[in-house]
Tab-separated table of C-alpha atoms in Angstrom:
chain	number	residue	atom	x	y	z
A	1	MET	CA	29.101	27.215	-4.430
A	2	TYR	CA	27.623	23.913	-3.261
A	3	ASP	CA	29.209	21.535	-0.794
A	4	VAL	CA	28.090	18.571	-2.934
A	5	ILE	CA	26.624	18.220	-6.398
A	6	ILE	CA	25.331	14.799	-7.452
A	7	VAL	CA	25.212	14.173	-11.193
A	8	GLY	CA	22.342	11.801	-11.948
A	9	ALA	CA	18.954	11.203	-10.300
A	10	GLY	CA	18.778	7.448	-10.645
A	11	VAL	CA	18.513	5.144	-7.668
A	12	SER	CA	22.209	5.507	-6.711
A	13	GLY	CA	22.210	9.301	-6.963
A	14	CYS	CA	18.950	9.605	-5.038
A	15	ALA	CA	20.194	7.197	-2.343
A	16	VAL	CA	23.307	9.361	-1.888
A	17	ALA	CA	21.138	12.501	-1.813
A	18	ARG	CA	18.906	11.028	0.868
A	19	GLU	CA	21.834	10.093	3.097
A	20	LEU	CA	23.529	13.483	2.659
A	21	SER	CA	20.255	15.236	3.515
A	22	ARG	CA	20.810	14.078	7.108
A	23	TYR	CA	23.622	16.640	7.449
A	24	HIS	CA	24.029	20.404	7.287
A	25	MET	CA	25.398	20.537	3.755
A	26	LYS	CA	24.384	22.530	0.698
A	27	THR	CA	23.578	19.713	-1.710
A	28	ALA	CA	22.108	19.607	-5.217
A	29	VAL	CA	21.205	16.929	-7.763
A	30	LEU	CA	21.549	17.653	-11.492
A	31	GLU	CA	19.501	15.477	-13.857
A	32	ARG	CA	19.188	15.916	-17.612
A	33	ALA	CA	15.729	14.267	-17.779
A	34	SER	CA	12.450	15.868	-16.736
A	35	ASP	CA	12.029	13.525	-13.763
A	36	VAL	CA	13.980	11.282	-11.445
A	37	CYS	CA	14.293	7.567	-12.342
A	38	GLU	CA	14.477	8.148	-16.101
A	39	GLY	CA	17.596	6.098	-16.923
A	40	THR	CA	18.803	2.637	-15.939
A	41	SER	CA	16.764	2.739	-12.741
A	42	LYS	CA	13.433	2.711	-14.570
A	43	ALA	CA	14.136	-0.398	-16.666
A	44	ASN	CA	15.439	-3.308	-14.625
A	45	SER	CA	14.268	-6.512	-12.972
A	46	GLY	CA	13.237	-4.997	-9.639
A	47	ILE	CA	15.122	-7.760	-7.803
A	48	VAL	CA	16.563	-7.512	-4.301
A	49	HIS	CA	19.410	-10.017	-4.663
A	50	ALA	CA	20.281	-12.188	-1.676
A	51	GLY	CA	24.031	-11.836	-2.338
A	52	TYR	CA	25.321	-15.288	-3.324
A	53	ASP	CA	26.381	-14.322	-6.852
A	54	ALA	CA	28.993	-11.596	-6.316
A	55	GLU	CA	32.623	-12.656	-5.972
A	56	PRO	CA	33.658	-12.553	-2.283
A	57	GLY	CA	35.784	-9.528	-1.489
A	58	THR	CA	34.400	-7.328	-4.259
A	59	VAL	CA	32.636	-4.039	-3.669
A	60	LYS	CA	29.531	-5.658	-5.191
A	61	ALA	CA	29.546	-8.430	-2.576
A	62	LEU	CA	30.031	-6.060	0.351
A	63	LEU	CA	27.287	-3.642	-0.653
A	64	ASN	CA	24.891	-6.358	-1.863
A	65	ILE	CA	24.592	-7.899	1.602
A	66	ARG	CA	24.225	-4.530	3.335
A	67	GLY	CA	21.666	-3.273	0.797
A	68	SER	CA	19.625	-6.466	0.902
A	69	ARG	CA	19.445	-6.398	4.692
A	70	ARG	CA	18.548	-2.711	4.713
A	71	MET	CA	15.763	-2.845	2.106
A	72	GLU	CA	12.869	-4.070	4.246
A	73	GLU	CA	13.455	-1.503	6.981
A	74	LEU	CA	13.869	1.235	4.371
A	75	SER	CA	10.597	0.243	2.675
A	76	GLU	CA	8.821	0.778	5.986
A	77	GLU	CA	10.516	4.140	6.589
A	78	LEU	CA	9.812	5.489	3.096
A	79	ASP	CA	6.633	3.557	2.234
A	80	PHE	CA	7.479	1.884	-1.085
A	81	PRO	CA	6.489	-1.636	-2.285
A	82	TYR	CA	8.837	-4.460	-1.251
A	83	LYS	CA	8.324	-8.191	-0.726
A	84	LYS	CA	10.697	-10.882	0.500
A	85	ASN	CA	9.549	-13.663	-1.819
A	86	GLY	CA	12.792	-15.688	-1.980
A	87	SER	CA	14.755	-16.736	-5.046
A	88	LEU	CA	15.675	-19.995	-6.794
A	89	VAL	CA	18.600	-20.826	-9.100
A	90	LEU	CA	17.692	-23.795	-11.279
A	91	CYS	CA	20.058	-26.585	-12.256
A	92	PHE	CA	19.017	-28.555	-15.354
A	93	GLU	CA	21.819	-31.127	-15.617
A	94	GLU	CA	23.084	-33.517	-12.960
A	95	SER	CA	26.594	-32.648	-14.091
A	96	ASP	CA	25.983	-29.017	-13.071
A	97	ARG	CA	25.206	-29.719	-9.425
A	98	GLY	CA	28.728	-28.683	-8.544
A	99	LYS	CA	27.941	-25.171	-9.785
A	100	LEU	CA	25.011	-24.960	-7.381
A	101	GLN	CA	27.325	-25.996	-4.570
A	102	GLU	CA	29.820	-23.321	-5.620
A	103	LEU	CA	27.086	-20.671	-5.433
A	104	LEU	CA	26.065	-21.986	-2.020
A	105	GLU	CA	29.616	-21.734	-0.681
A	106	ARG	CA	30.118	-18.305	-2.224
A	107	GLY	CA	26.917	-17.088	-0.630
A	108	LYS	CA	28.009	-18.334	2.782
A	109	LYS	CA	31.343	-16.506	2.420
A	110	ASN	CA	29.443	-13.322	1.573
A	111	GLY	CA	27.246	-13.702	4.646
A	112	VAL	CA	23.971	-14.785	3.016
A	113	GLU	CA	21.763	-16.566	5.529
A	114	GLN	CA	19.468	-19.613	5.177
A	115	LEU	CA	20.831	-20.801	1.821
A	116	ARG	CA	20.156	-24.442	0.923
A	117	ILE	CA	19.850	-26.741	-2.082
A	118	LEU	CA	16.412	-28.164	-2.967
A	119	GLU	CA	15.829	-31.453	-4.707
A	120	ARG	CA	13.312	-31.895	-7.508
A	121	GLU	CA	10.384	-33.037	-5.353
A	122	GLU	CA	10.515	-30.103	-2.930
A	123	LEU	CA	11.166	-27.658	-5.777
A	124	ALA	CA	8.039	-28.836	-7.616
A	125	ARG	CA	5.948	-28.406	-4.461
A	126	MET	CA	7.181	-24.840	-4.059
A	127	GLU	CA	6.739	-23.988	-7.748
A	128	PRO	CA	4.089	-26.127	-9.501
A	129	ASN	CA	4.799	-24.534	-12.904
A	130	ILE	CA	8.527	-25.168	-12.792
A	131	SER	CA	10.024	-26.900	-15.825
A	132	GLU	CA	10.165	-30.686	-15.733
A	133	HIS	CA	13.830	-30.358	-16.756
A	134	ALA	CA	14.795	-28.629	-13.485
A	135	ALA	CA	16.687	-31.203	-11.406
A	136	ALA	CA	17.568	-29.107	-8.345
A	137	ALA	CA	17.820	-25.500	-7.190
A	138	LEU	CA	19.648	-23.201	-4.811
A	139	TYR	CA	17.074	-21.582	-2.518
A	140	ALA	CA	17.688	-18.133	-0.994
A	141	PRO	CA	14.782	-17.152	1.306
A	142	THR	CA	16.227	-13.662	1.825
A	143	GLY	CA	15.847	-12.701	-1.853
A	144	GLY	CA	13.121	-10.195	-2.626
A	145	ILE	CA	11.402	-7.932	-5.120
A	146	VAL	CA	10.900	-4.170	-5.052
A	147	CYS	CA	9.353	-1.451	-7.178
A	148	PRO	CA	12.360	0.359	-8.721
A	149	PHE	CA	10.273	3.475	-9.400
A	150	GLY	CA	8.825	3.462	-5.903
A	151	LEU	CA	12.266	3.102	-4.303
A	152	THR	CA	13.926	5.834	-6.379
A	153	ILE	CA	11.073	8.324	-6.062
A	154	ALA	CA	10.803	7.717	-2.302
A	155	LEU	CA	14.520	8.401	-1.833
A	156	ALA	CA	14.303	11.549	-3.958
A	157	GLU	CA	11.216	12.927	-2.212
A	158	ASN	CA	12.735	12.354	1.218
A	159	ALA	CA	15.985	14.051	0.164
A	160	PHE	CA	14.007	16.973	-1.246
A	161	VAL	CA	11.919	17.602	1.896
A	162	ASN	CA	15.162	17.506	3.877
A	163	GLY	CA	16.652	20.326	1.848
A	164	VAL	CA	18.409	18.821	-1.188
A	165	GLU	CA	17.890	20.927	-4.327
A	166	PHE	CA	16.903	19.083	-7.518
A	167	TYR	CA	17.584	20.617	-10.932
A	168	LEU	CA	15.718	18.581	-13.562
A	169	ASP	CA	16.034	19.185	-17.312
A	170	THR	CA	19.630	20.137	-16.526
A	171	GLU	CA	22.194	18.339	-18.681
A	172	VAL	CA	25.803	18.399	-17.507
A	173	ARG	CA	28.018	18.994	-20.531
A	174	LYS	CA	31.452	19.541	-19.049
A	175	ALA	CA	33.251	19.010	-15.732
A	176	GLU	CA	36.572	20.606	-14.843
A	177	LYS	CA	38.708	21.084	-11.752
A	178	THR	CA	39.060	24.490	-10.131
A	179	GLY	CA	41.049	25.737	-7.160
A	180	ALA	CA	37.953	25.471	-4.960
A	181	GLY	CA	36.566	22.210	-6.304
A	182	TYR	CA	34.739	21.591	-9.593
A	183	ARG	CA	32.966	23.652	-12.221
A	184	LEU	CA	30.090	22.047	-14.121
A	185	GLU	CA	28.830	23.503	-17.375
A	186	THR	CA	25.182	22.592	-17.903
A	187	SER	CA	22.265	23.374	-20.198
A	188	ARG	CA	21.077	25.758	-17.449
A	189	GLY	CA	24.330	27.563	-16.766
A	190	ILE	CA	27.337	27.076	-14.491
A	191	PHE	CA	27.286	25.186	-11.186
A	192	GLU	CA	30.230	25.041	-8.791
A	193	SER	CA	30.821	22.629	-5.943
A	194	ARG	CA	33.490	21.618	-3.475
A	195	THR	CA	32.644	17.956	-4.131
A	196	VAL	CA	31.031	16.084	-7.042
A	197	VAL	CA	29.362	12.667	-6.869
A	198	ASN	CA	29.380	11.107	-10.334
A	199	ALA	CA	26.276	8.876	-10.447
A	200	ALA	CA	25.625	9.305	-14.161
A	201	GLY	CA	24.937	5.670	-15.091
A	202	VAL	CA	26.158	4.736	-18.559
A	203	TYR	CA	27.686	8.228	-18.855
A	204	ALA	CA	29.742	7.992	-15.653
A	205	ASP	CA	32.882	7.182	-17.652
A	206	VAL	CA	32.431	10.352	-19.730
A	207	PHE	CA	32.532	12.612	-16.660
A	208	HIS	CA	35.257	10.619	-14.901
A	209	ASN	CA	37.490	10.887	-17.949
A	210	MET	CA	37.037	14.680	-18.063
A	211	VAL	CA	38.795	15.104	-14.704
A	212	SER	CA	41.110	12.087	-14.388
A	213	SER	CA	43.989	10.784	-16.484
A	214	ARG	CA	43.223	7.241	-15.266
A	215	LYS	CA	40.506	6.413	-17.754
A	216	ILE	CA	37.604	4.040	-17.263
A	217	HIS	CA	35.288	2.583	-19.898
A	218	ILE	CA	31.620	1.683	-19.546
A	219	THR	CA	29.826	-0.513	-22.065
A	220	PRO	CA	26.033	-0.196	-22.264
A	221	ARG	CA	24.721	-3.737	-21.825
A	222	LYS	CA	21.196	-3.875	-23.175
A	223	GLY	CA	18.595	-6.096	-21.540
A	224	GLU	CA	15.160	-6.711	-23.057
A	225	TYR	CA	12.133	-7.698	-20.967
A	226	CYS	CA	8.569	-8.928	-21.382
A	227	LEU	CA	5.893	-7.894	-18.889
A	228	PHE	CA	2.845	-10.118	-18.510
A	229	ASP	CA	-0.684	-9.262	-17.450
A	230	LYS	CA	-1.701	-9.727	-13.831
A	231	ALA	CA	-3.682	-12.781	-14.920
A	232	ALA	CA	-0.259	-14.489	-15.150
A	233	GLY	CA	1.119	-12.893	-11.997
A	234	ASP	CA	1.050	-16.070	-9.907
A	235	TRP	CA	2.738	-18.290	-12.522
A	236	VAL	CA	5.703	-18.342	-10.161
A	237	ARG	CA	5.891	-17.263	-6.518
A	238	HIS	CA	9.658	-16.896	-6.224
A	239	THR	CA	12.208	-15.179	-8.428
A	240	VAL	CA	13.503	-17.969	-10.664
A	241	PHE	CA	17.044	-17.735	-12.079
A	242	GLN	CA	18.965	-20.202	-14.272
A	243	LEU	CA	22.439	-21.610	-14.096
A	244	PRO	CA	24.207	-21.023	-17.411
A	245	THR	CA	23.340	-23.677	-20.001
A	246	LYS	CA	24.309	-24.465	-23.583
A	247	TYR	CA	21.673	-21.867	-24.544
A	248	GLY	CA	23.504	-19.095	-22.699
A	249	LYS	CA	23.378	-17.423	-19.311
A	250	GLY	CA	19.611	-17.570	-19.156
A	251	VAL	CA	16.912	-15.215	-17.987
A	252	LEU	CA	14.859	-14.782	-14.837
A	253	VAL	CA	11.121	-15.192	-14.331
A	254	THR	CA	9.637	-13.348	-11.391
A	255	PRO	CA	6.444	-11.954	-9.959
A	256	THR	CA	6.444	-8.193	-9.427
A	257	VAL	CA	5.334	-6.355	-6.308
A	258	HIS	CA	2.317	-5.112	-8.262
A	259	GLY	CA	1.087	-8.581	-9.273
A	260	ASN	CA	2.437	-8.931	-12.811
A	261	LEU	CA	4.888	-11.514	-14.179
A	262	LEU	CA	8.232	-10.319	-15.566
A	263	MET	CA	10.693	-12.185	-17.787
A	264	GLY	CA	14.178	-11.054	-18.797
A	265	PRO	CA	16.703	-9.700	-19.396
A	266	THR	CA	18.656	-10.503	-22.495
A	267	ALA	CA	22.298	-9.346	-22.497
A	268	GLU	CA	23.771	-7.550	-25.507
A	269	ASP	CA	26.744	-5.198	-25.420
A	270	ILE	CA	26.106	-2.173	-27.626
A	271	GLU	CA	27.826	1.159	-28.338
A	272	ASP	CA	24.763	3.411	-28.191
A	273	LYS	CA	24.277	4.848	-24.696
A	274	GLU	CA	20.676	5.638	-25.666
A	275	GLY	CA	19.917	2.251	-27.270
A	276	VAL	CA	16.834	1.251	-25.294
A	277	TYR	CA	15.074	-0.381	-28.232
A	278	THR	CA	13.629	-3.890	-28.344
A	279	THR	CA	13.852	-6.329	-31.258
A	280	GLY	CA	11.656	-9.145	-32.480
A	281	GLU	CA	14.622	-11.486	-32.375
A	282	GLY	CA	15.549	-10.506	-28.840
A	283	LEU	CA	12.027	-10.915	-27.466
A	284	ALA	CA	11.465	-14.237	-29.239
A	285	GLY	CA	14.709	-15.587	-27.792
A	286	LEU	CA	13.729	-14.262	-24.393
A	287	LEU	CA	10.460	-16.207	-24.362
A	288	GLU	CA	12.261	-19.315	-25.566
A	289	ARG	CA	14.863	-19.169	-22.813
A	290	GLY	CA	12.284	-18.318	-20.166
A	291	ALA	CA	10.428	-21.490	-21.111
A	292	LEU	CA	13.456	-23.480	-19.916
A	293	SER	CA	12.543	-22.452	-16.353
A	294	VAL	CA	8.756	-22.389	-16.419
A	295	ARG	CA	6.476	-24.659	-18.389
A	296	ASP	CA	3.571	-23.398	-20.515
A	297	VAL	CA	4.680	-19.775	-20.358
A	298	PRO	CA	1.537	-17.753	-21.180
A	299	ALA	CA	3.064	-15.781	-24.065
A	300	GLY	CA	-0.382	-14.510	-25.073
A	301	LYS	CA	-0.555	-12.511	-21.864
A	302	VAL	CA	2.439	-10.274	-22.613
A	303	ILE	CA	1.158	-6.679	-22.367
A	304	THR	CA	4.365	-4.786	-23.105
A	305	SER	CA	8.090	-5.100	-23.664
A	306	PHE	CA	10.925	-2.741	-22.822
A	307	ALA	CA	14.711	-2.543	-22.657
A	308	GLY	CA	17.189	-1.047	-20.205
A	309	LEU	CA	20.937	-0.457	-20.205
A	310	ARG	CA	23.312	-1.751	-17.552
A	311	ALA	CA	26.502	0.264	-16.975
A	312	HIS	CA	29.128	-2.477	-17.325
A	313	GLU	CA	32.632	-1.230	-16.515
A	314	ASP	CA	35.528	-3.175	-18.050
A	315	GLY	CA	36.877	-4.189	-14.627
A	316	GLY	CA	33.606	-5.918	-13.739
A	317	ASP	CA	33.196	-4.396	-10.265
A	318	PHE	CA	31.621	-1.204	-8.988
A	319	ILE	CA	33.920	1.847	-8.941
A	320	ILE	CA	33.116	3.921	-5.858
A	321	GLY	CA	35.567	6.512	-4.600
A	322	GLU	CA	37.955	9.272	-5.661
A	323	PRO	CA	40.472	8.882	-8.484
A	324	GLU	CA	44.030	9.445	-7.261
A	325	ASP	CA	44.364	12.575	-9.395
A	326	ALA	CA	40.881	14.046	-8.793
A	327	ALA	CA	40.333	14.647	-5.087
A	328	GLY	CA	36.741	15.553	-4.280
A	329	PHE	CA	35.366	13.838	-7.380
A	330	ILE	CA	33.630	10.691	-6.118
A	331	ASP	CA	32.731	8.089	-8.721
A	332	VAL	CA	29.661	5.910	-8.376
A	333	ALA	CA	30.365	4.133	-11.647
A	334	GLY	CA	29.841	0.722	-13.203
A	335	ILE	CA	26.671	0.227	-11.158
A	336	GLU	CA	25.086	-2.763	-12.840
A	337	SER	CA	23.349	-5.723	-11.181
A	338	PRO	CA	22.986	-5.925	-8.181
A	339	GLY	CA	23.029	-2.119	-8.167
A	340	LEU	CA	19.352	-1.681	-7.265
A	341	THR	CA	19.812	-3.933	-4.238
A	342	CYS	CA	22.988	-2.097	-3.257
A	343	ALA	CA	21.484	1.390	-3.499
A	344	PRO	CA	20.772	1.915	0.224
A	345	ALA	CA	24.305	0.769	1.065
A	346	ILE	CA	25.796	2.878	-1.736
A	347	GLY	CA	24.076	5.915	-0.249
A	348	GLU	CA	25.566	5.263	3.185
A	349	TYR	CA	29.016	4.423	1.815
A	350	VAL	CA	29.286	7.564	-0.329
A	351	ALA	CA	27.890	9.794	2.407
A	352	ASP	CA	30.696	8.566	4.666
A	353	LEU	CA	33.264	9.416	1.964
A	354	VAL	CA	31.818	12.906	1.606
A	355	ARG	CA	31.822	13.530	5.359
A	356	LYS	CA	35.510	12.690	5.542
A	357	ARG	CA	36.087	15.636	3.212
A	358	ILE	CA	33.379	17.909	4.564
A	359	PRO	CA	32.741	17.409	8.281
A	360	ALA	CA	29.127	18.356	8.931
A	361	GLN	CA	26.768	18.113	11.853
A	362	GLU	CA	23.747	15.860	11.716
A	363	LYS	CA	20.416	17.671	11.523
A	364	ALA	CA	18.306	17.551	14.658
A	365	ASP	CA	15.181	18.032	12.525
A	366	PHE	CA	15.927	15.391	9.872
A	367	ILE	CA	12.670	13.842	8.616
A	368	ALA	CA	13.330	10.095	8.333
A	369	GLY	CA	9.857	9.003	7.242
A	370	ARG	CA	7.759	9.514	4.156
A	371	LYS	CA	4.232	8.437	3.222
A	372	GLY	CA	3.467	7.250	-0.270
A	373	ILE	CA	0.330	7.918	-2.312
A	374	PRO	CA	-2.763	6.041	-1.053
A	375	SER	CA	-3.878	3.345	-3.497
A	376	MET	CA	-7.597	2.782	-4.069
A	377	ALA	CA	-6.799	-0.543	-5.756
A	378	LEU	CA	-5.145	-1.880	-2.594
A	379	ALA	CA	-7.373	-0.173	0.006
A	380	ASP	CA	-10.214	-1.941	1.812
A	381	GLU	CA	-13.719	-0.519	1.615
A	382	GLU	CA	-13.426	1.447	4.850
A	383	ARG	CA	-10.210	3.120	3.684
A	384	ARG	CA	-11.751	3.890	0.263
A	385	GLN	CA	-14.715	5.645	1.837
A	386	GLU	CA	-12.389	7.589	4.113
A	387	LEU	CA	-10.342	8.829	1.135
A	388	ILE	CA	-13.484	9.779	-0.825
A	389	ARG	CA	-14.871	11.746	2.140
A	390	LYS	CA	-11.623	13.721	2.345
A	391	ASN	CA	-11.447	14.274	-1.411
A	392	PRO	CA	-14.268	13.261	-3.814
A	393	ALA	CA	-11.670	13.009	-6.633
A	394	TYR	CA	-10.826	9.581	-5.177
A	395	ALA	CA	-14.208	8.380	-6.477
A	396	ASN	CA	-13.382	9.327	-10.082
A	397	VAL	CA	-11.663	6.356	-11.755
A	398	VAL	CA	-9.323	7.462	-14.541
A	399	CYS	CA	-7.310	4.281	-15.232
A	400	ARG	CA	-9.657	1.294	-15.284
A	401	CYS	CA	-6.977	-1.343	-15.779
A	402	GLU	CA	-5.162	-0.438	-12.550
A	403	LEU	CA	-8.092	1.259	-10.740
A	404	VAL	CA	-6.292	4.595	-10.432
A	405	THR	CA	-8.397	7.593	-9.494
A	406	GLU	CA	-8.140	11.308	-10.097
A	407	GLY	CA	-7.322	11.772	-6.410
A	408	GLU	CA	-4.196	9.637	-6.754
A	409	ILE	CA	-3.123	11.510	-9.893
A	410	LEU	CA	-3.586	14.844	-8.109
A	411	ASP	CA	-1.376	13.589	-5.288
A	412	ALA	CA	1.259	12.464	-7.813
A	413	ILE	CA	1.309	15.953	-9.351
A	414	HIS	CA	1.301	18.047	-6.177
A	415	ARG	CA	3.601	16.107	-3.858
A	416	PRO	CA	7.331	16.926	-3.495
A	417	LEU	CA	9.074	16.578	-6.882
A	418	GLY	CA	5.662	15.914	-8.379
A	419	ALA	CA	4.878	14.492	-11.805
A	420	THR	CA	4.776	16.784	-14.835
A	421	THR	CA	4.473	14.120	-17.568
A	422	LEU	CA	2.377	11.053	-18.352
A	423	ASP	CA	5.291	8.784	-17.472
A	424	GLY	CA	5.807	10.691	-14.227
A	425	VAL	CA	2.201	9.969	-13.250
A	426	LYS	CA	2.522	6.363	-14.417
A	427	ARG	CA	5.588	5.642	-12.300
A	428	ARG	CA	3.993	7.167	-9.185
A	429	VAL	CA	0.459	5.707	-9.309
A	430	ARG	CA	0.463	3.170	-12.222
A	431	ALA	CA	-2.031	4.990	-14.450
A	432	GLY	CA	-1.199	3.485	-17.852
A	433	MET	CA	0.613	0.392	-16.520
A	434	GLY	CA	-2.255	-2.030	-17.186
A	435	ARG	CA	-3.417	-4.162	-20.085
A	436	CYS	CA	-4.343	-1.283	-22.392
A	437	GLN	CA	-1.000	0.460	-21.716
A	438	SER	CA	-2.613	3.919	-21.349
A	439	GLY	CA	-4.858	3.597	-24.428
A	440	PHE	CA	-7.890	4.752	-22.458
A	441	CYS	CA	-6.534	6.838	-19.581
A	442	ALA	CA	-3.826	8.907	-21.302
A	443	PRO	CA	-6.146	11.631	-22.694
A	444	LYS	CA	-7.811	12.193	-19.326
A	445	THR	CA	-4.480	12.098	-17.456
A	446	ALA	CA	-3.097	14.677	-19.897
A	447	GLU	CA	-6.082	16.933	-19.243
A	448	ILE	CA	-5.580	16.667	-15.485
A	449	LEU	CA	-1.872	17.493	-15.866
A	450	ALA	CA	-2.650	20.521	-18.030
A	451	ARG	CA	-5.299	21.770	-15.615
A	452	GLU	CA	-3.215	21.333	-12.473
A	453	LEU	CA	-0.009	22.718	-13.996
A	454	ALA	CA	-1.899	25.595	-15.667
A	455	ALA	CA	-0.316	24.504	-18.943
A	456	ASP	CA	-1.522	24.133	-22.519
A	457	LEU	CA	-2.490	20.619	-23.542
A	458	GLY	CA	-0.016	21.009	-26.372
A	459	GLU	CA	2.756	21.336	-23.791
A	460	ILE	CA	2.012	18.060	-21.987
A	461	SER	CA	4.478	15.312	-22.887
A	462	LYS	CA	4.913	11.612	-22.381
A	463	ALA	CA	8.411	11.840	-20.886
A	464	GLY	CA	9.578	15.440	-21.218
A	465	GLY	CA	11.621	16.968	-24.008
A	466	LYS	CA	10.129	16.521	-27.461
A	467	SER	CA	7.790	13.651	-26.531
A	468	LEU	CA	4.703	15.859	-26.918
A	469	LEU	CA	1.312	14.162	-27.215
A	470	LEU	CA	-0.443	16.726	-29.396
A	471	THR	CA	0.726	18.029	-32.751
A	472	GLY	CA	-0.670	20.479	-35.264
A	473	CYS	CA	-2.503	22.558	-32.685
A	474	GLY	CA	-0.020	25.231	-31.604
A	475	LYS	CA	-1.063	26.862	-28.371
A	476	PHE	CA	-4.190	25.331	-26.866
A	477	PRO	CA	-6.050	26.370	-23.695
A	478	HIS	CA	-5.617	23.994	-20.797
A	479	ALA	CA	-8.109	21.261	-20.063
A	480	ASN	CA	-10.684	23.169	-18.019
A	481	SER	CA	-11.644	25.138	-21.145
A	482	GLY	CA	-14.207	22.450	-21.891
A	483	LYS	CA	-12.642	21.236	-25.141
A	484	THR	CA	-11.924	17.566	-25.572
A	485	VAL	CA	-8.554	16.098	-26.442
A	486	ARG	CA	-9.822	15.229	-29.925
A	487	GLU	CA	-10.632	18.886	-30.614
A	488	ALA	CA	-7.104	19.872	-29.640
A	489	GLY	CA	-5.510	18.389	-32.744
A	490	HIS	CA	-3.894	15.196	-33.951
A	491	ILE	CA	-2.663	12.804	-31.287
A	492	ASP	CA	0.566	10.884	-31.752
A	493	GLY	CA	0.873	7.126	-31.416
A	494	HIS	CA	-1.982	5.099	-30.033
A	495	ILE	CA	-3.709	7.912	-28.103
A	496	ARG	CA	-6.390	8.634	-30.704
A	497	GLN	CA	-9.604	8.585	-28.721
A	498	GLU	CA	-11.968	11.321	-27.690
A	499	ARG	CA	-12.343	11.577	-23.935
A	500	GLY	CA	-15.423	9.699	-22.697
A	501	GLU	CA	-17.746	11.205	-20.113
A	502	ALA	CA	-17.894	8.153	-17.796
């Protein structure tokens, strides 16, 4: 019997877990994927919204401001990438200036600081590549960018070292009330808890509707993105949004904290809660609409595309709290944009709700800080030599595109809630995030995973489940047997190269 079970290890669930780990509670997180940050949280814009967009008085508006203000301090506590680069909302028609003013006034009501409207001349000085059709812009200096993987993983690791139990590869299939709380049937057996936090993303309505007669409905809203090479990373300095035009709501263009350029998302309501596919039509339209904001978009420098699903609830606002007929079942549902920004505030808000039900003392030995994985790409020469002296594996470059070494991959595998898949390594240290999109480093990374996990190469996967890299080989000794990846059997997809010796 747990005090609290959190369903879902996305950014909201991990933020709640981290806040609850401050208290003497028996807490667990159940996640159907093989790692944290495998759902909506891994495929979004990485934007820390200033807070001018949400309707005043909504839950979104309240938590947006709190989350935005909390993010910088949290990034220092938990050591994840964050940058306050500011945001711009472009106005293309003189007749639309009133809409900019409306956003300005809304932002002031929400408590956003330093908002102002820029005229064309100042806008062009701030962003030399801005479209010649941009007449004015709303400027929000407090807007920022963050690494969504870095944030989610940092929250999860900190919760874990403070005592929260994580059950990965554990799919919740049924939730029902009991006299003592709730009973959850999962792919790994029965779990019971006095309280449940429903942070299941696009599936949050499914679990809510199992325990409450007051139904909710979530529509998966698909958003497609294009990611550009770092050679285009300084095309804009700020996050550039659009006011709605005759072409639609528009897309954003933003730098990322890792030096790339990102464009997206599209917005398409679909029925499939697993529909994270991209389309030629969607990506072509995305580039066309992005060109409304930024001139001469370097389309030839796109290195990958991806899609994510936003959990849009019919009411349009976040649903956080207990249904009237399901005490102890706390929804964290309908968390779409600005959900990533709100995550720190969501964690605090839900932890307060839980503590009203389960009074618990704060831990005297709570560990508030966490150190991330050292990056050879970002380190100066003195720091690089220091890391190599401590562990020579930091001198062995595995991913050339992102300058990721074996030492960093070892850290990703062996730290709390460490990586067990190629994607798990990629999200922690960026091996495979560069121009070749893992074409060169995947075989070597797979060998390191197999060696360190004492697993067969045939058991190493891209993202858990059935996403195995090797086929036709059956059982195969792990990487330190001396065999190369090519000898192991046929390799799916684009990973078709024998490991080099360099």
